Amino acid sequence: MSPICPASRRGGHCRVPDHHPIINIILYIIFRTGLNLKMADPSLTSVQMCAAILVTMYGMYFANEARGVLLLIYI
């Protein structure tokens, strides 16, 4: 079975999205401080959905042969 990440074919390591934990930390701080209550959508649903979609699509970008299977799961 071939590796999912093209960098691992060359002996390198796959790059994991570094921004995912940062997004979670920022959202946690916003919820804990109550800043979300000042916004039109206090649950920040659209922000959370966009962050999740971006992280998922970033991973699927490097999925080469497994992209079809991941699309079935994603959709």
PDB file of C-alpha atoms in Angstrom:
ATOM      1  CA  MET A   1       0.000   0.000   0.000  1.00  0.00           C
ATOM      2  CA  SER A   2       1.377   3.381  -0.953  1.00  0.00           C
ATOM      3  CA  PRO A   3       1.719   6.132   1.643  1.00  0.00           C
ATOM      4  CA  ILE A   4      -0.903   8.855   1.669  1.00  0.00           C
ATOM      5  CA  CYS A   5       1.483  11.776   1.993  1.00  0.00           C
ATOM      6  CA  PRO A   6       3.779  12.493  -0.993  1.00  0.00           C
ATOM      7  CA  ALA A   7       6.579  13.606   1.339  1.00  0.00           C
ATOM      8  CA  SER A   8       6.744  10.157   2.947  1.00  0.00           C
ATOM      9  CA  ARG A   9       7.576   8.636  -0.443  1.00  0.00           C
ATOM     10  CA  ARG A  10      10.759  10.698  -0.462  1.00  0.00           C
ATOM     11  CA  GLY A  11      11.655   9.655   3.074  1.00  0.00           C
ATOM     12  CA  GLY A  12      10.240  12.834   4.638  1.00  0.00           C
ATOM     13  CA  HIS A  13       7.429  13.321   7.079  1.00  0.00           C
ATOM     14  CA  CYS A  14       3.898  14.423   6.401  1.00  0.00           C
ATOM     15  CA  ARG A  15       3.064  17.886   7.612  1.00  0.00           C
ATOM     16  CA  VAL A  16       0.192  17.949  10.061  1.00  0.00           C
ATOM     17  CA  PRO A  17      -1.915  21.119  10.112  1.00  0.00           C
ATOM     18  CA  ASP A  18      -0.315  23.232  12.819  1.00  0.00           C
ATOM     19  CA  HIS A  19      -3.187  25.696  12.969  1.00  0.00           C
ATOM     20  CA  HIS A  20      -5.778  23.208  14.249  1.00  0.00           C
ATOM     21  CA  PRO A  21      -4.778  23.349  17.942  1.00  0.00           C
ATOM     22  CA  ILE A  22      -4.392  27.117  17.679  1.00  0.00           C
ATOM     23  CA  ILE A  23      -7.959  27.461  16.408  1.00  0.00           C
ATOM     24  CA  ASN A  24      -9.227  25.301  19.289  1.00  0.00           C
ATOM     25  CA  ILE A  25      -7.309  27.347  21.855  1.00  0.00           C
ATOM     26  CA  ILE A  26      -8.632  30.619  20.437  1.00  0.00           C
ATOM     27  CA  LEU A  27     -12.218  29.341  20.457  1.00  0.00           C
ATOM     28  CA  TYR A  28     -11.794  28.056  24.016  1.00  0.00           C
ATOM     29  CA  ILE A  29     -10.562  31.466  25.173  1.00  0.00           C
ATOM     30  CA  ILE A  30     -13.437  33.218  23.400  1.00  0.00           C
ATOM     31  CA  PHE A  31     -15.999  30.953  25.067  1.00  0.00           C
ATOM     32  CA  ARG A  32     -14.409  31.092  28.532  1.00  0.00           C
ATOM     33  CA  THR A  33     -14.138  34.903  28.537  1.00  0.00           C
ATOM     34  CA  GLY A  34     -17.679  35.388  27.255  1.00  0.00           C
ATOM     35  CA  LEU A  35     -16.643  37.301  24.136  1.00  0.00           C
ATOM     36  CA  ASN A  36     -18.928  35.060  22.102  1.00  0.00           C
ATOM     37  CA  LEU A  37     -21.975  36.591  23.808  1.00  0.00           C
ATOM     38  CA  LYS A  38     -21.238  39.933  22.123  1.00  0.00           C
ATOM     39  CA  MET A  39     -21.457  38.431  18.627  1.00  0.00           C
ATOM     40  CA  ALA A  40     -24.532  37.899  16.471  1.00  0.00           C
ATOM     41  CA  ASP A  41     -24.130  34.103  16.668  1.00  0.00           C
ATOM     42  CA  PRO A  42     -23.009  33.336  20.239  1.00  0.00           C
ATOM     43  CA  SER A  43     -22.312  29.679  19.445  1.00  0.00           C
ATOM     44  CA  LEU A  44     -19.906  30.690  16.643  1.00  0.00           C
ATOM     45  CA  THR A  45     -21.274  27.853  14.551  1.00  0.00           C
ATOM     46  CA  SER A  46     -20.035  29.184  11.220  1.00  0.00           C
ATOM     47  CA  VAL A  47     -16.520  29.804  12.581  1.00  0.00           C
ATOM     48  CA  GLN A  48     -16.324  26.296  14.006  1.00  0.00           C
ATOM     49  CA  MET A  49     -17.676  24.739  10.804  1.00  0.00           C
ATOM     50  CA  CYS A  50     -15.235  26.671   8.620  1.00  0.00           C
ATOM     51  CA  ALA A  51     -12.296  25.685  10.817  1.00  0.00           C
ATOM     52  CA  ALA A  52     -13.281  22.008  10.701  1.00  0.00           C
ATOM     53  CA  ILE A  53     -13.810  22.079   6.929  1.00  0.00           C
ATOM     54  CA  LEU A  54     -10.457  23.765   6.308  1.00  0.00           C
ATOM     55  CA  VAL A  55      -8.554  21.237   8.421  1.00  0.00           C
ATOM     56  CA  THR A  56     -10.348  18.325   6.719  1.00  0.00           C
ATOM     57  CA  MET A  57      -9.781  19.695   3.230  1.00  0.00           C
ATOM     58  CA  TYR A  58      -6.112  20.298   4.023  1.00  0.00           C
ATOM     59  CA  GLY A  59      -5.723  16.635   4.903  1.00  0.00           C
ATOM     60  CA  MET A  60      -7.638  15.521   1.812  1.00  0.00           C
ATOM     61  CA  TYR A  61      -5.396  17.628  -0.420  1.00  0.00           C
ATOM     62  CA  PHE A  62      -2.486  15.312   0.353  1.00  0.00           C
ATOM     63  CA  ALA A  63      -4.512  12.091   0.230  1.00  0.00           C
ATOM     64  CA  ASN A  64      -3.673  11.224  -3.423  1.00  0.00           C
ATOM     65  CA  GLU A  65      -4.957   7.642  -3.898  1.00  0.00           C
ATOM     66  CA  ALA A  66      -7.114   7.672  -0.770  1.00  0.00           C
ATOM     67  CA  ARG A  67      -8.947  10.859  -1.773  1.00  0.00           C
ATOM     68  CA  GLY A  68     -11.944   8.963  -3.186  1.00  0.00           C
ATOM     69  CA  VAL A  69     -12.473   6.999   0.008  1.00  0.00           C
ATOM     70  CA  LEU A  70     -12.108  10.119   2.131  1.00  0.00           C
ATOM     71  CA  LEU A  71     -14.627  11.948  -0.039  1.00  0.00           C
ATOM     72  CA  LEU A  72     -17.150   9.176   0.576  1.00  0.00           C
ATOM     73  CA  ILE A  73     -16.633   9.531   4.326  1.00  0.00           C
ATOM     74  CA  TYR A  74     -16.566  13.342   4.178  1.00  0.00           C
ATOM     75  CA  ILE A  75     -19.776  13.699   2.190  1.00  0.00           C
TER      76      ILE A  75
END
